[in-house]
Coordinates of C-alpha atoms in Angstrom, one line a residue:
M1 CA 11.1 90.0 -114.6
N2 CA 8.8 90.4 -117.3
Q3 CA 5.1 89.7 -117.4
D4 CA 5.0 86.5 -119.1
Q5 CA 7.3 85.2 -116.5
C6 CA 5.3 86.3 -113.9
T7 CA 2.3 85.4 -115.2
A8 CA 3.8 81.5 -115.2
Q9 CA 5.1 81.6 -111.8
H10 CA 1.4 83.1 -110.5
K11 CA -0.2 80.0 -112.5
Q12 CA 2.2 77.3 -111.1
L13 CA 1.5 78.9 -107.3
L14 CA -2.2 79.4 -108.2
H15 CA -2.4 75.7 -109.4
L16 CA -1.3 74.3 -106.1
F17 CA -4.9 75.1 -105.2
T18 CA -6.7 73.9 -108.1
T19 CA -5.3 70.6 -108.2
E20 CA -5.2 69.6 -104.7
Y21 CA -9.0 70.9 -104.2
E22 CA -10.3 69.4 -107.2
K23 CA -8.6 66.2 -106.5
Y24 CA -10.6 65.5 -103.3
V25 CA -13.7 66.8 -104.7
S26 CA -13.8 64.6 -107.6
H27 CA -13.9 61.9 -105.1
M28 CA -16.8 63.1 -103.2
D29 CA -20.5 62.1 -103.1
K30 CA -22.0 63.3 -106.5
E31 CA -24.3 65.0 -105.0
T32 CA -22.3 67.5 -102.9
Q33 CA -19.8 68.1 -106.1
K34 CA -21.7 70.8 -107.6
E35 CA -21.8 72.8 -104.1
L36 CA -18.3 72.1 -103.4
R37 CA -17.1 73.9 -106.5
Q38 CA -19.7 76.7 -106.1
V39 CA -18.0 77.5 -102.2
A40 CA -14.6 76.9 -104.1
P41 CA -14.2 80.7 -104.7
M42 CA -14.5 81.6 -100.8
V43 CA -12.2 78.3 -100.1
F44 CA -9.7 79.9 -102.7
A45 CA -9.7 83.5 -100.9
K46 CA -9.0 81.6 -97.6
W47 CA -6.3 79.6 -99.0
Y48 CA -4.6 82.9 -100.7
H49 CA -4.1 84.1 -97.1
T50 CA -2.6 81.1 -95.6
T51 CA 0.7 80.0 -95.3
L52 CA 1.9 77.6 -97.7
A53 CA 4.9 76.3 -95.2
P54 CA 4.0 76.2 -91.5
D55 CA 4.8 79.2 -89.4
T56 CA 5.9 81.3 -92.0
I57 CA 4.5 84.4 -93.7
L58 CA 4.7 82.5 -97.5
S59 CA 0.9 83.0 -97.9
P60 CA 0.2 82.9 -101.7
I61 CA -1.0 86.7 -101.6
N62 CA 2.2 87.8 -100.1
I63 CA 4.6 86.0 -102.6
I64 CA 2.2 87.0 -105.4
S65 CA 2.5 90.6 -104.1
L66 CA 6.4 90.7 -104.4
D67 CA 5.9 91.1 -108.1
F68 CA 3.7 94.2 -107.9
D69 CA 3.3 97.6 -107.2
T70 CA 1.1 97.9 -104.3
E71 CA 1.2 101.4 -103.1
N72 CA -1.9 103.0 -102.5
K73 CA -3.7 99.3 -103.9
E74 CA -3.9 95.7 -103.5
K75 CA -4.0 93.7 -106.2
V76 CA -5.4 90.1 -105.8
Y77 CA -6.2 87.0 -107.8
T78 CA -10.0 86.0 -107.5
L79 CA -11.1 82.7 -108.9
R80 CA -14.6 81.5 -110.5
T81 CA -15.6 78.1 -111.5
V82 CA -17.1 78.3 -115.3
V83 CA -18.1 75.9 -118.3
N84 CA -16.0 75.6 -121.4
E85 CA -17.1 75.0 -125.0
E86 CA -16.7 71.3 -124.2
N87 CA -19.1 71.5 -121.3
K88 CA -16.3 70.9 -118.9
L89 CA -15.7 72.3 -116.0
E90 CA -12.7 75.2 -115.3
Y91 CA -11.5 77.1 -112.8
E92 CA -10.6 80.4 -113.7
F93 CA -8.7 82.8 -112.3
T94 CA -8.8 86.9 -112.6
L95 CA -6.6 89.3 -111.8
Q96 CA -8.3 92.5 -109.6
T97 CA -7.2 95.7 -108.5
Y98 CA -8.3 97.6 -105.2
S99 CA -7.5 101.2 -104.9
M100 CA -8.7 104.8 -104.5
A101 CA -9.5 105.3 -107.8
H102 CA -11.1 101.8 -108.8
H103 CA -12.6 99.4 -106.5
P104 CA -14.6 96.4 -107.7
I105 CA -17.0 96.5 -104.7
I106 CA -18.4 99.8 -105.9
K107 CA -19.1 98.4 -109.4
D108 CA -20.9 95.3 -107.5
L109 CA -22.9 97.2 -105.9
Q110 CA -24.2 99.1 -109.1
L111 CA -24.8 95.8 -110.5
I112 CA -26.8 95.0 -107.8
L113 CA -29.0 97.8 -107.9
D114 CA -29.3 97.9 -111.9
Q115 CA -30.7 94.5 -111.2
C116 CA -33.5 96.1 -109.5
T117 CA -34.4 98.7 -112.2
P118 CA -37.3 98.6 -112.8
A119 CA -38.1 96.6 -109.9
C120 CA -37.0 93.3 -108.3
S121 CA -38.3 90.2 -106.0
L122 CA -36.8 89.1 -103.1
D123 CA -37.5 86.2 -100.9
K124 CA -38.7 86.5 -96.9
E125 CA -35.4 86.8 -95.8
G126 CA -34.7 90.0 -98.1
Q127 CA -32.4 88.2 -100.5
F128 CA -32.8 88.0 -104.3
L129 CA -34.4 84.7 -105.7
P130 CA -32.4 81.9 -107.0
D131 CA -32.9 83.1 -110.5
T132 CA -31.8 86.5 -109.7
R133 CA -29.1 85.4 -107.6
N134 CA -27.4 83.3 -110.3
V135 CA -27.7 85.8 -112.9
L136 CA -25.3 88.6 -110.2
L137 CA -23.1 85.9 -109.7
E138 CA -22.0 85.3 -113.0
K139 CA -21.3 89.4 -113.1
L140 CA -19.7 90.1 -109.9
S141 CA -16.2 90.6 -109.2
L142 CA -16.2 87.6 -106.5
C143 CA -18.3 85.0 -107.4
D144 CA -19.5 83.8 -103.7
T145 CA -23.3 83.7 -102.6
F146 CA -21.9 85.2 -99.1
Y147 CA -20.4 88.1 -100.9
L148 CA -24.0 88.5 -102.6
E149 CA -25.8 87.8 -99.6
Y150 CA -23.3 90.6 -97.9
L151 CA -24.0 93.1 -100.2
T152 CA -27.5 92.7 -100.1
M153 CA -27.2 93.1 -96.3
L154 CA -25.5 96.5 -97.0
C155 CA -27.9 97.9 -99.3
H156 CA -30.6 97.4 -97.1
Q157 CA -29.1 98.9 -94.3
M158 CA -27.7 101.6 -96.4
G159 CA -31.5 102.4 -97.5
F160 CA -30.9 101.8 -101.5
F161 CA -34.1 99.6 -101.9
Q162 CA -36.9 101.2 -101.9
E163 CA -40.0 98.9 -101.0
L164 CA -43.1 98.7 -103.6
P165 CA -46.4 97.6 -103.2
A166 CA -47.1 93.9 -103.7
I167 CA -49.2 91.5 -102.7
H168 CA -48.0 87.6 -101.3
I169 CA -44.1 88.9 -102.4
R170 CA -41.7 91.7 -101.4
K171 CA -40.8 93.8 -104.4
I172 CA -38.1 96.5 -104.6
Q173 CA -36.1 98.9 -106.5
K174 CA -33.1 101.3 -106.5
S175 CA -34.2 104.2 -104.4
N176 CA -33.0 107.9 -104.6
T177 CA -30.7 107.2 -101.7
A178 CA -28.9 104.8 -103.6
E179 CA -28.8 107.6 -106.3
D180 CA -27.3 110.3 -104.5
F181 CA -24.3 107.8 -102.6
F182 CA -23.0 107.2 -106.5
T183 CA -22.7 110.9 -107.1
L184 CA -20.1 111.1 -104.3
P185 CA -16.4 110.8 -105.2
L186 CA -14.9 107.3 -105.1
E187 CA -13.3 107.9 -101.8
K188 CA -16.1 109.1 -100.0
Q189 CA -18.1 106.3 -101.0
L190 CA -15.5 103.8 -99.5
H191 CA -15.4 105.8 -96.3
I192 CA -19.0 105.5 -96.0
L193 CA -19.0 101.5 -96.9
L194 CA -16.3 101.0 -94.3
D195 CA -18.1 102.6 -91.3
E196 CA -21.5 100.5 -92.7
A197 CA -19.1 97.5 -92.7
C198 CA -18.2 98.3 -89.1
Y199 CA -21.7 98.6 -88.3
L200 CA -23.2 95.7 -90.2
A201 CA -20.5 93.3 -88.0
A202 CA -21.6 95.4 -84.7
Q203 CA -25.4 94.3 -85.8
R204 CA -24.6 90.8 -86.4
F205 CA -23.0 90.0 -83.0
L206 CA -25.8 91.8 -81.2
H207 CA -28.6 89.7 -82.8
V208 CA -27.0 86.2 -83.4
M209 CA -25.0 85.9 -80.1
D210 CA -28.3 88.0 -77.9
L211 CA -26.1 90.7 -76.9
D212 CA -27.1 93.8 -74.8
S213 CA -27.3 96.9 -77.3
D214 CA -24.4 98.7 -75.6
T215 CA -21.9 95.6 -75.9
L216 CA -20.6 96.6 -79.1
D217 CA -21.3 99.5 -81.5
I218 CA -19.6 100.6 -84.6
D219 CA -16.4 101.7 -82.8
F220 CA -15.6 98.6 -81.5
F221 CA -14.7 97.2 -85.2
H222 CA -13.2 100.6 -86.6
N223 CA -10.8 100.8 -83.7
F224 CA -9.5 97.6 -84.9
L225 CA -8.6 99.2 -88.1
T226 CA -7.4 102.3 -86.8
A227 CA -5.0 100.6 -84.2
P228 CA -4.7 97.2 -85.7
Q229 CA -4.7 94.2 -83.3
T230 CA -3.9 90.4 -82.9
V231 CA -6.8 88.4 -83.3
D232 CA -6.4 87.1 -79.7
N233 CA -6.1 91.0 -78.1
I234 CA -9.5 91.2 -80.2
F235 CA -11.3 88.1 -78.3
I236 CA -9.7 89.5 -75.2
D237 CA -11.1 93.1 -75.9
F238 CA -14.9 91.4 -76.7
Y239 CA -14.9 89.1 -73.8
H240 CA -13.8 91.9 -71.4
R241 CA -17.1 93.3 -72.5
L242 CA -18.9 90.5 -71.1
Q243 CA -17.2 91.1 -68.2
I244 CA -14.9 87.6 -68.7
D245 CA -11.2 87.2 -68.3
I246 CA -10.8 84.6 -71.4
R247 CA -7.2 84.8 -70.6
S248 CA -7.4 83.1 -67.5
L249 CA -9.5 80.2 -69.3
W250 CA -6.8 79.6 -71.8
E251 CA -4.2 79.2 -69.5
T252 CA -6.4 77.0 -67.2
P253 CA -6.0 73.3 -67.6
P254 CA -8.7 71.1 -69.3
E255 CA -9.5 69.3 -66.0
E256 CA -9.8 72.1 -64.2
L257 CA -12.3 73.7 -66.2
S258 CA -15.9 73.8 -64.7
E259 CA -19.0 72.9 -67.0
E260 CA -19.6 76.7 -66.9
D261 CA -16.0 77.2 -68.1
H262 CA -16.3 74.6 -71.0
S263 CA -19.6 76.6 -72.3
L264 CA -17.8 79.7 -72.3
L265 CA -14.9 78.2 -74.4
S266 CA -17.7 76.8 -76.8
S267 CA -18.8 80.4 -77.0
F268 CA -15.6 81.3 -78.4
L269 CA -15.2 78.9 -81.1
F270 CA -18.5 80.4 -82.1
A271 CA -17.4 83.6 -81.4
G272 CA -14.2 82.9 -83.9
I273 CA -16.6 82.0 -86.7
M274 CA -18.8 85.2 -86.3
L275 CA -15.7 87.3 -86.1
D276 CA -14.3 86.0 -89.2
K277 CA -17.3 86.0 -91.2
W278 CA -18.4 89.4 -90.3
F279 CA -15.6 91.3 -89.7
L280 CA -12.1 89.7 -91.3
T281 CA -13.7 88.6 -94.3
P282 CA -15.2 91.3 -95.2
M283 CA -12.4 93.8 -94.8
S284 CA -10.0 91.3 -96.5
C285 CA -11.8 89.6 -99.3
F286 CA -14.3 92.5 -100.0
L287 CA -13.0 96.0 -99.1
R288 CA -9.7 94.8 -99.0
V289 CA -8.5 97.1 -96.2
I290 CA -6.6 94.4 -94.3
R291 CA -4.7 91.3 -95.6
P292 CA -5.2 88.5 -92.8
I293 CA -2.6 85.7 -92.3
S294 CA -3.4 82.0 -91.4
F295 CA -0.1 80.3 -90.1
V296 CA -1.0 76.3 -90.6
P297 CA -1.5 75.3 -94.4
I298 CA -4.9 74.4 -95.1
D299 CA -5.4 70.3 -94.9
F300 CA -7.7 69.6 -98.2
Y301 CA -8.2 66.2 -97.3
R302 CA -10.2 67.5 -94.0
L303 CA -11.7 70.5 -95.2
V304 CA -13.1 69.0 -98.3
N305 CA -14.3 66.0 -96.5
N306 CA -16.0 67.9 -94.1
L307 CA -17.7 70.5 -96.3
S308 CA -19.0 67.6 -98.1
G309 CA -20.4 66.0 -95.3
M310 CA -22.0 69.4 -94.0
I311 CA -23.7 69.6 -97.7
L312 CA -25.0 66.4 -97.7
M313 CA -26.5 66.9 -94.2
N314 CA -27.5 70.4 -95.2
H315 CA -25.7 72.2 -92.6
N316 CA -24.5 75.7 -92.5
L317 CA -21.1 75.7 -93.9
S318 CA -20.0 78.6 -91.7
P319 CA -18.0 76.4 -89.6
E320 CA -15.6 75.4 -92.0
L321 CA -15.3 78.5 -94.2
Y322 CA -14.7 81.1 -91.4
S323 CA -12.1 80.8 -88.4
P324 CA -9.9 83.5 -87.4
A325 CA -6.5 84.2 -88.9
S326 CA -3.5 84.6 -86.7
Y327 CA -3.4 88.1 -87.2
Y328 CA -3.6 90.6 -89.9
S329 CA -1.9 94.0 -91.3
M330 CA -3.3 96.9 -93.1
T331 CA -2.9 97.1 -96.4
A332 CA -1.7 100.3 -98.6
L333 CA -5.4 101.0 -99.4
G334 CA -6.2 100.4 -95.9
K335 CA -3.8 102.5 -94.8
S336 CA -5.1 105.3 -97.1
L337 CA -8.7 104.9 -96.3
C338 CA -7.8 104.7 -92.4
E339 CA -5.3 107.5 -92.4
L340 CA -2.8 105.5 -90.6
D341 CA 1.1 105.7 -91.1
K342 CA 2.5 104.4 -94.5
T343 CA 5.8 103.5 -93.2
A344 CA 4.4 101.6 -90.2
E345 CA 5.6 98.4 -89.4
N346 CA 4.0 95.6 -91.8
K347 CA 4.9 91.9 -90.5
Q348 CA 4.0 90.0 -93.6
A349 CA 6.5 92.4 -95.5
M350 CA 8.2 90.2 -97.9
P351 CA 12.1 90.1 -98.3
K352 CA 12.8 92.2 -102.0
N353 CA 15.7 89.7 -102.4
I354 CA 14.3 86.3 -102.1
S355 CA 13.6 84.4 -105.7
F356 CA 10.6 82.2 -106.8
E357 CA 12.9 79.5 -106.9
Q358 CA 13.9 79.7 -103.4
I359 CA 10.3 80.2 -102.0
L360 CA 9.3 76.7 -103.7
Q361 CA 12.3 75.3 -101.7
V362 CA 11.0 76.6 -98.5
I363 CA 7.1 75.2 -99.3
L364 CA 8.3 71.8 -101.0
P365 CA 8.7 69.9 -98.0
E366 CA 5.1 70.7 -97.1
I367 CA 3.8 69.6 -100.2
E368 CA 6.1 66.4 -99.9
S369 CA 4.4 66.1 -96.7
R370 CA 0.9 65.9 -98.3
L371 CA 2.1 63.8 -101.0
Y372 CA 3.3 61.3 -98.4
K373 CA 0.3 61.5 -96.2
E374 CA -1.7 60.6 -99.1
L375 CA 0.5 57.6 -100.3
N376 CA 0.3 56.3 -96.9
R377 CA -3.9 56.6 -96.9
L378 CA -3.6 54.6 -100.0
E379 CA -1.5 51.9 -98.8
N380 CA -3.0 51.2 -95.8
N381 CA -7.0 51.9 -97.3
T382 CA -9.2 49.3 -95.4
D383 CA -12.7 48.2 -96.4
I384 CA -15.7 49.6 -95.1
L385 CA -18.9 49.0 -93.6
Q386 CA -21.9 50.2 -94.9
F387 CA -25.3 50.7 -92.0
Y388 CA -28.7 52.1 -92.1
V389 CA -29.1 53.4 -88.7
G390 CA -32.2 54.7 -87.3
M391 CA -34.2 54.9 -84.0
E392 CA -36.6 51.9 -83.2
Q393 CA -39.1 54.2 -81.5
D394 CA -39.3 56.8 -84.2
T395 CA -39.1 55.7 -88.1
E396 CA -38.4 58.9 -89.5
L397 CA -35.4 59.5 -87.8
W398 CA -32.4 57.8 -89.7
K399 CA -29.0 57.8 -91.2
V400 CA -26.8 55.8 -93.6
V401 CA -23.3 55.7 -92.3
E402 CA -20.0 54.3 -93.5
A403 CA -17.3 53.4 -91.2
E404 CA -13.6 51.4 -91.8
T405 CA -13.3 47.5 -90.4
S406 CA -10.6 49.2 -88.3
N407 CA -12.5 51.8 -86.9
N408 CA -12.8 51.2 -83.1
L409 CA -16.1 49.6 -81.9
H410 CA -16.4 51.8 -78.7
T411 CA -15.9 55.1 -80.3
F412 CA -18.3 54.0 -83.1
C413 CA -21.2 52.9 -80.7
R414 CA -20.5 56.7 -78.4
D415 CA -20.6 58.3 -82.1
L416 CA -23.8 56.6 -83.1
C417 CA -25.4 57.9 -79.6
A418 CA -24.4 61.2 -80.3
A419 CA -25.4 61.5 -83.7
F420 CA -29.1 61.2 -82.3
N421 CA -28.6 63.6 -79.5
L422 CA -27.4 61.1 -77.0
E423 CA -24.6 63.0 -75.6
N424 CA -21.8 61.5 -73.2
V425 CA -23.0 58.1 -73.1
Q426 CA -20.6 56.2 -70.9
D427 CA -22.7 52.4 -70.9
Y428 CA -24.7 50.8 -73.4
V429 CA -25.5 47.0 -74.5
L430 CA -24.6 46.1 -78.2
S431 CA -26.4 42.7 -79.5
I432 CA -25.7 41.4 -82.5
P433 CA -27.0 37.8 -83.7
D434 CA -24.7 35.2 -84.4
Q435 CA -25.2 32.8 -87.3
N436 CA -27.7 30.7 -85.3
A437 CA -29.4 34.1 -84.5
F438 CA -28.5 33.9 -80.8
P439 CA -27.7 37.4 -79.5
I440 CA -23.9 38.3 -78.7
K441 CA -24.0 41.3 -76.1
Y442 CA -20.7 43.5 -76.0
S443 CA -20.7 46.4 -73.6
P444 CA -17.6 48.9 -72.8
L445 CA -15.1 48.5 -70.1
G446 CA -16.3 49.1 -66.8
S447 CA -19.7 48.0 -67.6
K448 CA -21.3 45.0 -65.7
R449 CA -24.1 44.4 -68.6
S450 CA -21.7 42.2 -70.6
V451 CA -18.8 39.7 -70.5
N452 CA -17.6 40.7 -73.8
K453 CA -16.2 44.6 -74.2
T454 CA -16.0 47.1 -77.1
N455 CA -13.0 49.2 -76.0
H456 CA -10.3 47.1 -77.7
L457 CA -12.2 45.6 -80.8
T458 CA -13.0 47.1 -84.2
L459 CA -15.8 46.6 -86.5
G460 CA -13.8 43.9 -88.3
D461 CA -13.7 42.0 -85.1
I462 CA -17.1 41.2 -85.0
P463 CA -19.3 38.7 -86.6
L464 CA -21.0 40.9 -89.4
A465 CA -23.6 39.9 -92.5
E466 CA -25.4 42.3 -94.8
H467 CA -29.0 42.2 -93.5
T468 CA -27.7 41.4 -90.2
Q469 CA -30.1 43.7 -87.4
I470 CA -28.0 45.3 -84.6
H471 CA -29.6 46.4 -81.4
L472 CA -27.7 49.5 -79.5
I473 CA -29.0 50.5 -76.2
P474 CA -27.6 53.6 -74.3
E475 CA -27.7 53.4 -70.7
G476 CA -29.9 50.4 -70.6
N477 CA -32.8 52.7 -72.0
T478 CA -35.1 50.6 -74.3
M479 CA -36.9 53.7 -75.5
D480 CA -33.4 55.0 -76.8
T481 CA -32.6 52.2 -78.7
I482 CA -30.7 52.1 -81.9
I483 CA -31.0 49.8 -85.0
L484 CA -28.2 49.1 -87.1
V485 CA -28.8 47.3 -90.3
M486 CA -25.6 46.1 -91.9
Q487 CA -26.1 46.8 -95.8
K488 CA -23.0 46.2 -97.6
K489 CA -19.0 45.6 -96.9
Q490 CA -16.7 47.1 -100.0
P491 CA -13.3 48.5 -100.3
G492 CA -13.0 52.2 -98.8
D493 CA -11.6 55.3 -100.8
A494 CA -8.3 56.8 -99.2
Y495 CA -9.9 60.0 -100.0
L496 CA -12.6 60.1 -97.7
T497 CA -12.8 60.5 -94.2
Y498 CA -14.3 57.7 -91.9
P499 CA -16.9 57.6 -90.6
R500 CA -19.3 59.5 -92.2
V501 CA -22.8 60.1 -93.0
C502 CA -23.7 59.2 -96.6
K503 CA -27.7 60.2 -96.1
Q504 CA -30.2 61.0 -93.8
S505 CA -33.6 61.5 -92.9
E506 CA -35.5 65.0 -93.7
K507 CA -36.6 65.2 -90.0
V508 CA -33.0 64.5 -88.5
T509 CA -31.7 67.3 -90.9
N510 CA -34.5 69.6 -89.6
L511 CA -33.5 68.9 -85.8
E512 CA -30.0 69.7 -86.6
Q513 CA -30.5 72.9 -87.9
I514 CA -32.4 74.3 -85.2
D515 CA -29.2 75.9 -83.6
E516 CA -27.4 76.8 -86.6
I517 CA -27.1 80.3 -87.2
Y518 CA -24.1 82.7 -88.0

């Protein structure tokens, strides 16, 4: 296969991402589209390590690596969004090589430190200010804000920044420690970075999860490189250190779980985000010593809608961007750095005799399935209702919500309660005025508060007109009354998920951000 054929095939594969991602981004709220395109490099990096056909090893990186010599190195495509000469946005791919002789992370660290010569300002969190951040992102091998944040944290941790005297601002410059580091052989630099990355992962777990200092250390994560494990085994080991048998919880039927058990399982989801963000992602997308794989193809319809909603509400995007893979293999570079047996079994090794056409035949059913679901949504698209929703006792707590007329009324009422931190509401009264302004009351099955029941009704079944004001009283407590004002009815968008939040008050956003630390 010559290089031209190889490049054409790779483009065909890579465009599966850009076509699908941009299709959904273009339907999102205008105010979220810019940030959705900014996070595209990390979304692409995740897609690159995710199978294109369920329960197979056919991830883009595995398929494309068939065409490369990967002895002692990892060759990977990265993505950045650029504005062309016609002022139009384009997705641009770059083929990067990571090896003992050349590693982009070293150059990226140098670029960051050069930006600190003669000096540079940081914010109170120790990160670069927006203008400097934008300049650096244009230069880095991976145009991703978390990548820059991560490298900046490594620079702090490794003593590469020297603090300068300054009033009302934090100023730094490159330190002598940094100068000494870059005089070392590249292999030694990479060994040091690998250790520092393991140490940073341990520190983030200890800090964010408020663990005792002896729970985790650098060896906990380093051992998963020298003796690769399944991701499940990493969790088992982690929870064992907390004196919890997570396996028994996994095997227990949901109805038999206690409230404490449910809390532990919730922490499991949080720990998964932490593991991916601070260990699996840096080791795979930044250092390229491991190659993870997820066996469930990415659902762009769900993913882009969730990201857009989180951007609108100014939430941390980590729960959507970071979720642990099924398992990982050591790359050739990783085996060299960790001095592992290069002939050890690689569960992601692709058959050498498989053709690109054969691969396309395997992934085609998944592509057709997505197209079928898309066409089905277009054919069954319903009208949507837009509501202003707020707390009667506090006018600064409000959201603008859209829901389909086909949405279940009972589920909608419970979701609204949960949206204002009224969890597990079982009983309520929904009061809707009729044409004569006489209130018609609804409540859920099992409630004695009204004859009309919400469980088998949809939003389209109840009498609603523009500017209609509705009262939702959870558990009969008028102090928690939620006011809904019907604003408009219009055709829905088959590329959006409903119900959805279109806008919310600053006070709601600030309250929802309190527990967002990853």
